[in-house]
Amino acid sequence: MHLSENEGIEGNTFLVTGGLGFVGSALCSELLRRGAREVRTLDPRSSSPWSAHLDKIGAGVNSIQGDVSKNKDVAKAVRGVDCVFHLASYGMSGKEMIQAGRVDEVNITGTCHVLDACFQFGVKRLVYVSTYNVVFGGQEIVNGNEALPYFPMDDHVDPYGRSKSVAEQLVLKSNGRMSQKNGTRLYTCAIRPAAIYGPGEERHLPRIVTMAKLGLFAFQVGAPTVKSDWVYVDNLVLALILASMGLLDDIPGREGTPVAAGQPYFICDGSPVNTFDFIRPLLRSLDYDVPKATLDVSHALLMGQIFWAIYTVLYPWLNSSWLPQPFILPSEAHKLGVTHYFSPLKAKNELGYVPMVSPQEGMSATISYWQERKKRSLDGPTIHAWCFCVIGLFAVFVLAYLPVLGPVKPLSLRSMSPLQILFVASVAAHVGEAIYAWYLAKRVDPANAKGWFWQTFALGFFSLRFLLKRARKE
């Protein structure tokens, strides 16, 4: 395609479902930068970490709070738009993956609602954001392309991959269907992105960084030769915009036959890499340990099945903030431990897609973001230090005072045992360290002063040393 930079964008109205998300907000910004008249977002959230960025843009952004699984919300958002980017999805990773009902409700029913609204209101273009998982389910794929068949529905190990496969096929089979309103045709295509990264990404890297911070990122899955794809957010946004241009039906020489109509495209940075090699520079820049031990894929898969069973039992509390993310789930074992990467050649030839940000530049920007984020957050020791300190102090308390039953007696140094003296001295030290941490944090990290106080109260010097280290850097 040889089109102008803003072909099909200037003066048009767009809808981005999931527009308050990481990719959605970046896409909204780029559409407005290229001259879109109005960009609507449809998102169940009233705000997100990227809302402030969209608010700064001001005119041109219309945020609609709604759910794609509700037909009336979708109809309200779609009416009057020229092109829809359907990004909204559920169940990509973590606890969400286990909520099969909600996954189908958003990914399948929601997509049906989007399609129905496009037909009803005469929308001409629909770009659907799919996933590699529609063709990958644990088998090795080397430099795959769009000719690969869909992975068998019954063989998916999680609802997400199956639901996205159903939704993508619905979208592509709807290509060319006539609108009920004005007789126009809806042209559709699907973008299959690799694992997405960049400053502010909320799915993959935060979970990895949190585990590394707690000392739980103890091993890597699969052989060092295993490779997979990543895609930087700006490259994905570029691909989405090019896909929307590829659905234009008035391109000279292709009138009525858009180049991208009914087509899927794999999108990546074009540099397959081992996941653990990819994230190593990030973890090292944050002073977190890089896993050295290796876990076989079959063992990781078994571990994932165990966590799946445990979290299935805990299903009523999956949305509770106190329940942490599972360590690993079956499909994640496949993604980490089995080679699967794809060629973006079709997207290059048909859409003109060429990554504009290299993996080195993308990771550099991501590292800068996480270093700045670490400066603004509460740092602390690994889970092993937490267990040692909290359980150890509780054990000293039990050994010192458990035999004493009945009313509490006044304590004096003469009547106190060595264990009791040790416990009282330890508590006094923790209190003193917590007070010192409070005053030091007021100068070094005032936004987290309370957090430093309570963490140091619980852990003593195990926590205080991180604050002292930060103070030395000031």
Short mmCIF file of C-alpha atoms in Angstrom, two decimals:
data_model
loop_
_atom_site.label_atom_id
_atom_site.label_comp_id
_atom_site.label_asym_id
_atom_site.label_seq_id
_atom_site.Cartn_x
_atom_site.Cartn_y
_atom_site.Cartn_z
CA MET A 1 0.00 0.00 0.00
CA HIS A 2 1.27 3.45 -0.88
CA LEU A 3 -0.99 5.88 0.97
CA SER A 4 -0.50 9.14 2.80
CA GLU A 5 0.30 9.01 6.50
CA ASN A 6 -3.23 10.05 7.49
CA GLU A 7 -5.26 8.29 4.79
CA GLY A 8 -8.68 7.36 6.13
CA ILE A 9 -8.02 9.09 9.46
CA GLU A 10 -8.35 12.85 8.94
CA GLY A 11 -11.86 14.05 9.66
CA ASN A 12 -13.15 10.60 10.64
CA THR A 13 -14.68 9.32 13.87
CA PHE A 14 -13.24 6.22 15.54
CA LEU A 15 -14.26 3.90 18.35
CA VAL A 16 -11.63 2.05 20.40
CA THR A 17 -13.11 -0.61 22.65
CA GLY A 18 -10.88 -1.04 25.69
CA GLY A 19 -9.68 2.47 24.95
CA LEU A 20 -8.58 3.21 28.52
CA GLY A 21 -6.10 0.35 28.41
CA PHE A 22 -2.39 0.43 27.68
CA VAL A 23 -2.61 -0.13 23.92
CA GLY A 24 -6.01 1.54 23.57
CA SER A 25 -4.88 4.85 25.02
CA ALA A 26 -1.75 4.87 22.84
CA LEU A 27 -3.91 4.20 19.78
CA CYS A 28 -6.32 7.02 20.69
CA SER A 29 -3.43 9.46 21.01
CA GLU A 30 -1.98 8.48 17.64
CA LEU A 31 -5.35 8.73 15.87
CA LEU A 32 -5.84 12.25 17.18
CA ARG A 33 -2.29 13.19 16.26
CA ARG A 34 -3.02 12.10 12.69
CA GLY A 35 -6.11 14.27 12.46
CA ALA A 36 -9.09 12.20 13.57
CA ARG A 37 -12.18 14.33 14.20
CA GLU A 38 -13.30 12.32 17.23
CA VAL A 39 -12.02 9.24 19.06
CA ARG A 40 -14.42 7.43 21.38
CA THR A 41 -13.36 4.95 24.01
CA LEU A 42 -15.63 2.22 25.36
CA ASP A 43 -14.35 0.83 28.62
CA PRO A 44 -16.01 -0.55 31.78
CA ARG A 45 -13.66 1.57 33.87
CA SER A 46 -14.37 5.21 34.59
CA SER A 47 -10.64 5.85 34.86
CA SER A 48 -7.33 4.05 34.43
CA PRO A 49 -3.61 4.80 34.77
CA TRP A 50 -3.79 6.32 31.26
CA SER A 51 -6.87 8.48 31.79
CA ALA A 52 -4.78 11.48 32.75
CA HIS A 53 -2.89 11.21 29.47
CA LEU A 54 -6.13 11.17 27.48
CA ASP A 55 -7.51 14.05 29.56
CA LYS A 56 -4.48 16.14 28.58
CA ILE A 57 -5.32 15.61 24.94
CA GLY A 58 -8.69 17.20 25.67
CA ALA A 59 -10.82 17.93 22.63
CA GLY A 60 -11.44 14.96 20.41
CA VAL A 61 -11.60 12.25 23.07
CA ASN A 62 -15.03 11.05 24.17
CA SER A 63 -14.79 8.45 26.96
CA ILE A 64 -17.87 6.25 27.28
CA GLN A 65 -18.14 4.01 30.31
CA GLY A 66 -19.69 0.76 29.18
CA ASP A 67 -19.22 -2.98 28.69
CA VAL A 68 -18.94 -4.70 25.31
CA SER A 69 -20.96 -7.59 26.75
CA LYS A 70 -23.96 -5.22 26.98
CA ASN A 71 -25.58 -4.60 23.63
CA LYS A 72 -26.97 -1.15 24.49
CA ASP A 73 -23.54 0.12 25.59
CA VAL A 74 -21.98 -1.01 22.32
CA ALA A 75 -24.79 0.47 20.21
CA LYS A 76 -24.43 3.81 21.98
CA ALA A 77 -20.69 3.89 21.27
CA VAL A 78 -20.80 2.66 17.65
CA ARG A 79 -23.51 4.97 16.34
CA GLY A 80 -21.97 7.50 13.96
CA VAL A 81 -18.40 6.15 13.77
CA ASP A 82 -16.44 5.43 10.60
CA CYS A 83 -14.07 2.76 11.91
CA VAL A 84 -13.97 0.50 14.98
CA PHE A 85 -10.84 -0.85 16.65
CA HIS A 86 -12.01 -3.76 18.81
CA LEU A 87 -9.34 -4.17 21.50
CA ALA A 88 -11.49 -5.08 24.51
CA SER A 89 -10.84 -8.59 25.82
CA TYR A 90 -10.68 -10.55 29.06
CA GLY A 91 -8.66 -13.44 30.43
CA MET A 92 -5.26 -12.86 28.84
CA SER A 93 -3.25 -13.74 31.95
CA GLY A 94 -3.35 -14.49 35.66
CA LYS A 95 -6.55 -14.95 37.65
CA GLU A 96 -8.69 -13.72 34.76
CA MET A 97 -7.82 -16.81 32.75
CA ILE A 98 -9.81 -19.03 35.11
CA GLN A 99 -13.04 -17.05 34.86
CA ALA A 100 -14.37 -18.90 31.81
CA GLY A 101 -17.85 -17.38 31.95
CA ARG A 102 -16.60 -13.81 31.92
CA VAL A 103 -13.99 -14.64 29.28
CA ASP A 104 -16.66 -15.88 26.85
CA GLU A 105 -19.00 -13.05 27.77
CA VAL A 106 -16.47 -10.38 26.81
CA ASN A 107 -14.50 -12.07 24.05
CA ILE A 108 -17.30 -13.85 22.18
CA THR A 109 -20.57 -12.16 23.14
CA GLY A 110 -18.89 -8.75 23.16
CA THR A 111 -17.49 -9.30 19.67
CA CYS A 112 -20.95 -10.35 18.43
CA HIS A 113 -22.37 -7.11 19.82
CA VAL A 114 -19.67 -5.08 18.07
CA LEU A 115 -20.37 -6.82 14.76
CA ASP A 116 -24.13 -6.35 15.11
CA ALA A 117 -23.71 -2.65 15.87
CA CYS A 118 -21.38 -2.19 12.89
CA PHE A 119 -23.98 -3.74 10.58
CA GLN A 120 -26.79 -1.76 12.16
CA PHE A 121 -25.12 1.64 11.87
CA GLY A 122 -23.27 1.21 8.58
CA VAL A 123 -19.68 1.13 9.86
CA LYS A 124 -17.28 0.42 6.99
CA ARG A 125 -14.14 -0.76 8.80
CA LEU A 126 -13.48 -3.05 11.78
CA VAL A 127 -9.98 -3.92 12.97
CA TYR A 128 -9.99 -6.76 15.51
CA VAL A 129 -7.10 -7.35 17.90
CA SER A 130 -6.65 -11.10 18.18
CA THR A 131 -3.77 -13.19 19.57
CA TYR A 132 -1.10 -15.71 18.59
CA ASN A 133 -3.08 -18.23 20.63
CA VAL A 134 -5.59 -18.78 17.82
CA VAL A 135 -2.96 -20.97 16.10
CA PHE A 136 -0.63 -21.82 19.01
CA GLY A 137 -1.41 -24.25 21.80
CA GLY A 138 1.88 -25.77 22.91
CA GLN A 139 3.32 -27.08 19.63
CA GLU A 140 6.57 -25.70 18.25
CA ILE A 141 6.16 -23.08 15.50
CA VAL A 142 9.22 -21.65 13.75
CA ASN A 143 8.70 -18.56 11.57
CA GLY A 144 5.01 -19.38 11.16
CA ASN A 145 2.72 -17.50 8.82
CA GLU A 146 -0.96 -16.81 8.30
CA ALA A 147 -1.47 -20.05 6.34
CA LEU A 148 -1.36 -22.02 9.61
CA PRO A 149 -4.72 -23.58 10.55
CA TYR A 150 -6.58 -22.60 13.70
CA PHE A 151 -5.59 -24.62 16.74
CA PRO A 152 -8.29 -27.25 17.46
CA MET A 153 -10.96 -25.76 19.72
CA ASP A 154 -11.10 -28.72 22.10
CA ASP A 155 -7.32 -28.72 22.62
CA HIS A 156 -6.98 -25.21 24.07
CA VAL A 157 -5.83 -25.38 27.70
CA ASP A 158 -7.58 -22.16 28.70
CA PRO A 159 -10.79 -20.30 27.79
CA TYR A 160 -8.92 -17.25 26.47
CA GLY A 161 -7.30 -18.87 23.44
CA ARG A 162 -10.50 -20.71 22.53
CA SER A 163 -12.71 -17.62 22.88
CA LYS A 164 -10.35 -15.42 20.86
CA SER A 165 -10.27 -18.05 18.12
CA VAL A 166 -14.07 -18.11 17.96
CA ALA A 167 -14.22 -14.31 17.93
CA GLU A 168 -11.58 -13.91 15.22
CA GLN A 169 -13.34 -16.36 12.94
CA LEU A 170 -16.63 -14.52 13.47
CA VAL A 171 -14.97 -11.23 12.55
CA LEU A 172 -13.24 -12.52 9.42
CA LYS A 173 -16.31 -14.41 8.19
CA SER A 174 -18.33 -11.18 8.56
CA ASN A 175 -16.08 -9.43 6.07
CA GLY A 176 -18.01 -7.95 3.16
CA ARG A 177 -21.42 -8.26 4.78
CA MET A 178 -23.95 -5.60 3.79
CA SER A 179 -25.09 -3.02 6.33
CA GLN A 180 -28.76 -2.93 7.39
CA LYS A 181 -28.74 0.87 7.44
CA ASN A 182 -27.33 2.21 4.19
CA GLY A 183 -26.25 -0.76 2.09
CA THR A 184 -22.54 -0.21 2.71
CA ARG A 185 -20.25 -3.17 3.26
CA LEU A 186 -18.32 -3.86 6.44
CA TYR A 187 -14.69 -4.79 5.82
CA THR A 188 -12.83 -6.57 8.61
CA CYS A 189 -9.34 -7.81 9.43
CA ALA A 190 -7.55 -9.29 12.44
CA ILE A 191 -4.23 -8.28 14.00
CA ARG A 192 -2.44 -11.02 15.94
CA PRO A 193 0.13 -9.30 18.17
CA ALA A 194 3.01 -10.92 19.98
CA ALA A 195 3.54 -10.32 23.71
CA ILE A 196 3.23 -6.56 24.16
CA TYR A 197 5.72 -4.45 26.12
CA GLY A 198 6.58 -0.83 26.69
CA PRO A 199 6.43 1.89 29.37
CA GLY A 200 3.22 1.36 31.35
CA GLU A 201 2.39 -2.15 30.10
CA GLU A 202 0.15 -3.79 32.71
CA ARG A 203 -0.02 -7.52 31.92
CA HIS A 204 3.35 -9.21 31.53
CA LEU A 205 6.16 -7.15 32.98
CA PRO A 206 4.50 -6.01 36.25
CA ARG A 207 3.86 -9.63 37.19
CA ILE A 208 7.43 -10.63 36.33
CA VAL A 209 8.92 -7.67 38.19
CA THR A 210 6.76 -8.33 41.27
CA MET A 211 7.85 -11.97 41.41
CA ALA A 212 11.49 -10.96 40.97
CA LYS A 213 11.16 -8.37 43.74
CA LEU A 214 9.77 -10.99 46.11
CA GLY A 215 12.45 -13.51 45.17
CA LEU A 216 9.91 -15.87 43.61
CA PHE A 217 11.31 -15.69 40.10
CA ALA A 218 13.54 -18.64 40.85
CA PHE A 219 13.74 -20.53 37.56
CA GLN A 220 13.27 -20.23 33.84
CA VAL A 221 11.02 -22.57 31.89
CA GLY A 222 12.35 -24.57 28.96
CA ALA A 223 15.72 -24.64 27.22
CA PRO A 224 17.75 -21.47 26.56
CA THR A 225 17.18 -22.05 22.83
CA VAL A 226 13.41 -21.49 23.14
CA LYS A 227 12.33 -18.34 21.31
CA SER A 228 9.17 -16.28 21.01
CA ASP A 229 8.07 -12.86 19.77
CA TRP A 230 7.54 -9.51 21.47
CA VAL A 231 6.10 -6.30 20.07
CA TYR A 232 6.67 -2.76 21.30
CA VAL A 233 3.48 -0.78 21.85
CA ASP A 234 4.27 1.90 19.26
CA ASN A 235 4.90 -0.78 16.63
CA LEU A 236 1.55 -2.40 17.41
CA VAL A 237 -0.25 0.95 17.18
CA LEU A 238 1.36 1.54 13.79
CA ALA A 239 0.16 -1.88 12.61
CA LEU A 240 -3.39 -1.16 13.77
CA ILE A 241 -3.51 2.13 11.89
CA LEU A 242 -2.07 0.56 8.75
CA ALA A 243 -4.68 -2.20 9.03
CA SER A 244 -7.45 0.40 9.14
CA MET A 245 -6.01 1.94 5.97
CA GLY A 246 -5.89 -1.50 4.39
CA LEU A 247 -9.68 -1.71 4.77
CA LEU A 248 -10.36 1.41 2.71
CA ASP A 249 -12.44 0.50 -0.33
CA ASP A 250 -11.50 3.51 -2.45
CA ILE A 251 -7.77 2.90 -2.87
CA PRO A 252 -6.78 3.61 -6.50
CA GLY A 253 -6.54 0.37 -8.40
CA ARG A 254 -8.35 -1.62 -5.70
CA GLU A 255 -11.75 0.04 -5.61
CA GLY A 256 -14.19 -2.20 -3.79
CA THR A 257 -11.51 -4.76 -2.89
CA PRO A 258 -9.56 -3.59 0.19
CA VAL A 259 -6.19 -5.28 0.49
CA ALA A 260 -6.69 -6.26 4.13
CA ALA A 261 -10.34 -7.34 3.86
CA GLY A 262 -10.91 -10.68 5.60
CA GLN A 263 -7.22 -11.12 6.39
CA PRO A 264 -5.28 -11.94 9.60
CA TYR A 265 -1.80 -10.50 10.24
CA PHE A 266 0.94 -11.49 12.67
CA ILE A 267 2.57 -8.42 14.20
CA CYS A 268 5.89 -8.43 16.09
CA ASP A 269 9.21 -6.62 16.33
CA GLY A 270 10.70 -9.21 13.98
CA SER A 271 13.39 -10.34 16.45
CA PRO A 272 12.46 -13.64 18.15
CA VAL A 273 14.26 -14.06 21.45
CA ASN A 274 14.27 -16.21 24.55
CA THR A 275 11.86 -14.60 27.02
CA PHE A 276 14.32 -14.80 29.90
CA ASP A 277 17.11 -13.26 27.82
CA PHE A 278 14.69 -10.53 26.80
CA ILE A 279 13.78 -9.51 30.37
CA ARG A 280 17.26 -9.98 31.85
CA PRO A 281 18.40 -6.37 31.18
CA LEU A 282 15.26 -5.06 32.87
CA LEU A 283 15.67 -7.15 36.01
CA ARG A 284 19.37 -6.33 36.30
CA SER A 285 18.66 -2.62 35.93
CA LEU A 286 16.32 -2.90 38.94
CA ASP A 287 18.86 -4.90 41.00
CA TYR A 288 16.67 -8.01 41.00
CA ASP A 289 18.01 -11.52 40.65
CA VAL A 290 17.80 -13.25 37.28
CA PRO A 291 16.68 -16.90 37.44
CA LYS A 292 19.48 -19.40 36.90
CA ALA A 293 17.78 -22.76 37.46
CA THR A 294 15.77 -24.35 34.66
CA LEU A 295 12.41 -26.11 34.92
CA ASP A 296 11.34 -28.61 32.29
CA VAL A 297 8.18 -27.70 30.35
CA SER A 298 6.38 -30.86 31.52
CA HIS A 299 7.07 -29.97 35.15
CA ALA A 300 6.01 -26.35 34.59
CA LEU A 301 2.83 -27.61 32.95
CA LEU A 302 2.11 -29.84 35.95
CA MET A 303 2.71 -26.91 38.28
CA GLY A 304 0.37 -24.79 36.17
CA GLN A 305 -2.35 -27.44 36.41
CA ILE A 306 -1.96 -27.54 40.19
CA PHE A 307 -2.33 -23.75 40.43
CA TRP A 308 -5.32 -23.93 38.08
CA ALA A 309 -6.99 -26.44 40.41
CA ILE A 310 -6.23 -24.37 43.51
CA TYR A 311 -7.54 -21.14 42.00
CA THR A 312 -10.62 -22.93 40.69
CA VAL A 313 -11.44 -23.82 44.29
CA LEU A 314 -10.89 -20.15 45.19
CA TYR A 315 -13.13 -19.02 42.30
CA PRO A 316 -15.51 -16.87 44.45
CA TRP A 317 -12.55 -14.73 45.56
CA LEU A 318 -10.67 -14.38 42.27
CA ASN A 319 -11.46 -10.66 42.03
CA SER A 320 -10.36 -9.98 45.60
CA SER A 321 -7.24 -7.86 45.93
CA TRP A 322 -5.90 -10.02 48.77
CA LEU A 323 -5.60 -13.06 46.50
CA PRO A 324 -2.28 -12.87 44.62
CA GLN A 325 -1.81 -13.85 41.01
CA PRO A 326 -1.07 -17.57 40.43
CA PHE A 327 2.59 -18.36 40.01
CA ILE A 328 2.07 -20.02 36.62
CA LEU A 329 -0.82 -21.49 34.60
CA PRO A 330 -0.77 -24.15 31.84
CA SER A 331 -0.89 -21.86 28.80
CA GLU A 332 1.83 -19.69 30.35
CA ALA A 333 4.06 -22.76 30.63
CA HIS A 334 3.59 -23.28 26.89
CA LYS A 335 4.32 -19.65 26.06
CA LEU A 336 7.51 -19.60 28.13
CA GLY A 337 8.85 -23.05 27.34
CA VAL A 338 7.93 -23.81 23.72
CA THR A 339 9.37 -22.03 20.66
CA HIS A 340 6.70 -20.13 18.75
CA TYR A 341 7.49 -17.14 16.58
CA PHE A 342 5.96 -15.81 13.38
CA SER A 343 6.88 -13.86 10.30
CA PRO A 344 5.48 -10.33 9.84
CA LEU A 345 6.18 -10.57 6.09
CA LYS A 346 2.52 -10.56 5.08
CA ALA A 347 1.90 -7.40 7.10
CA LYS A 348 4.96 -5.83 5.47
CA ASN A 349 3.94 -6.73 1.93
CA GLU A 350 0.24 -5.91 2.19
CA LEU A 351 0.08 -3.16 4.82
CA GLY A 352 3.54 -1.66 4.59
CA TYR A 353 4.27 -2.56 8.23
CA VAL A 354 7.89 -2.08 9.30
CA PRO A 355 8.66 -1.78 13.04
CA MET A 356 9.68 1.81 13.73
CA VAL A 357 11.09 1.05 17.21
CA SER A 358 13.84 -1.54 17.53
CA PRO A 359 13.83 -4.05 20.42
CA GLN A 360 16.87 -2.28 21.89
CA GLU A 361 15.15 1.11 21.81
CA GLY A 362 11.92 -0.37 23.15
CA MET A 363 13.61 -2.12 26.05
CA SER A 364 15.65 0.99 26.84
CA ALA A 365 12.46 3.06 27.15
CA THR A 366 10.86 0.31 29.24
CA ILE A 367 13.85 0.15 31.58
CA SER A 368 13.77 3.94 32.09
CA TYR A 369 10.09 3.73 32.96
CA TRP A 370 10.60 0.95 35.51
CA GLN A 371 13.59 2.65 37.12
CA GLU A 372 11.53 5.79 37.60
CA ARG A 373 8.62 3.74 38.89
CA LYS A 374 10.88 2.01 41.41
CA LYS A 375 12.03 5.40 42.72
CA ARG A 376 8.40 6.34 43.40
CA SER A 377 7.39 3.04 45.01
CA LEU A 378 8.04 1.22 48.26
CA ASP A 379 10.99 -1.11 47.87
CA GLY A 380 11.66 -4.04 50.13
CA PRO A 381 13.22 -7.44 50.72
CA THR A 382 12.23 -10.79 49.23
CA ILE A 383 9.49 -13.02 50.58
CA HIS A 384 12.19 -15.10 52.29
CA ALA A 385 13.17 -12.15 54.49
CA TRP A 386 9.50 -11.53 55.29
CA CYS A 387 9.03 -15.14 56.35
CA PHE A 388 12.25 -15.24 58.35
CA CYS A 389 11.54 -12.03 60.23
CA VAL A 390 7.80 -12.32 60.86
CA ILE A 391 7.74 -16.04 61.60
CA GLY A 392 10.93 -15.80 63.63
CA LEU A 393 9.62 -12.97 65.81
CA PHE A 394 6.32 -14.77 66.29
CA ALA A 395 8.19 -17.96 67.27
CA VAL A 396 10.21 -16.06 69.89
CA PHE A 397 6.96 -14.62 71.27
CA VAL A 398 5.37 -18.07 71.49
CA LEU A 399 8.40 -19.63 73.18
CA ALA A 400 8.70 -16.73 75.61
CA TYR A 401 5.07 -16.27 76.64
CA LEU A 402 2.98 -19.31 75.68
CA PRO A 403 3.56 -21.12 79.00
CA VAL A 404 2.27 -18.10 80.89
CA LEU A 405 -1.49 -18.56 81.16
CA GLY A 406 -4.01 -16.48 83.05
CA PRO A 407 -3.85 -12.76 83.86
CA VAL A 408 -0.86 -10.86 82.56
CA LYS A 409 1.63 -10.19 85.32
CA PRO A 410 3.71 -7.02 85.62
CA LEU A 411 7.09 -7.62 84.05
CA SER A 412 10.40 -6.80 85.59
CA LEU A 413 13.88 -7.64 84.48
CA ARG A 414 14.24 -10.05 87.42
CA SER A 415 11.16 -12.06 86.48
CA MET A 416 11.82 -12.10 82.72
CA SER A 417 13.43 -15.06 80.98
CA PRO A 418 16.18 -14.54 78.39
CA LEU A 419 13.65 -15.25 75.59
CA GLN A 420 11.27 -12.67 76.98
CA ILE A 421 14.06 -10.12 77.17
CA LEU A 422 15.04 -10.96 73.57
CA PHE A 423 11.45 -10.49 72.38
CA VAL A 424 10.96 -7.15 74.16
CA ALA A 425 14.33 -5.91 72.89
CA SER A 426 13.46 -6.98 69.33
CA VAL A 427 10.10 -5.20 69.42
CA ALA A 428 11.73 -2.09 70.85
CA ALA A 429 14.31 -2.16 68.06
CA HIS A 430 11.59 -2.55 65.44
CA VAL A 431 9.65 0.38 66.88
CA GLY A 432 12.75 2.56 66.96
CA GLU A 433 13.70 1.61 63.40
CA ALA A 434 10.14 2.25 62.21
CA ILE A 435 10.11 5.74 63.75
CA TYR A 436 13.49 6.52 62.21
CA ALA A 437 12.23 5.18 58.84
CA TRP A 438 9.20 7.48 59.10
CA TYR A 439 11.32 10.60 59.58
CA LEU A 440 13.88 9.57 56.97
CA ALA A 441 11.16 8.76 54.43
CA LYS A 442 9.58 12.18 55.02
CA ARG A 443 12.74 13.58 53.44
CA VAL A 444 13.65 10.87 50.95
CA ASP A 445 10.28 9.42 49.86
CA PRO A 446 7.41 11.40 51.43
CA ALA A 447 4.71 9.79 49.29
CA ASN A 448 5.47 6.40 50.86
CA ALA A 449 6.32 7.47 54.41
CA LYS A 450 3.49 5.45 55.96
CA GLY A 451 4.44 2.40 53.97
CA TRP A 452 8.05 2.65 55.08
CA PHE A 453 6.92 2.98 58.71
CA TRP A 454 4.75 -0.14 58.71
CA GLN A 455 7.11 -2.22 56.61
CA THR A 456 10.04 -1.33 58.86
CA PHE A 457 7.90 -1.96 61.95
CA ALA A 458 7.33 -5.50 60.65
CA LEU A 459 10.79 -6.21 59.24
CA GLY A 460 13.17 -3.92 61.08
CA PHE A 461 16.54 -3.50 59.40
CA PHE A 462 15.52 -5.84 56.57
CA SER A 463 13.32 -2.96 55.38
CA LEU A 464 15.34 -0.01 56.70
CA ARG A 465 18.43 -0.91 54.67
CA PHE A 466 16.50 -0.29 51.42
CA LEU A 467 15.48 3.17 52.61
CA LEU A 468 19.06 3.94 53.70
CA LYS A 469 20.29 2.87 50.26
CA ARG A 470 17.79 5.20 48.63
CA ALA A 471 18.85 8.05 50.95
CA ARG A 472 22.50 7.61 49.93
CA LYS A 473 21.51 8.09 46.29
CA GLU A 474 19.75 11.39 46.99
#
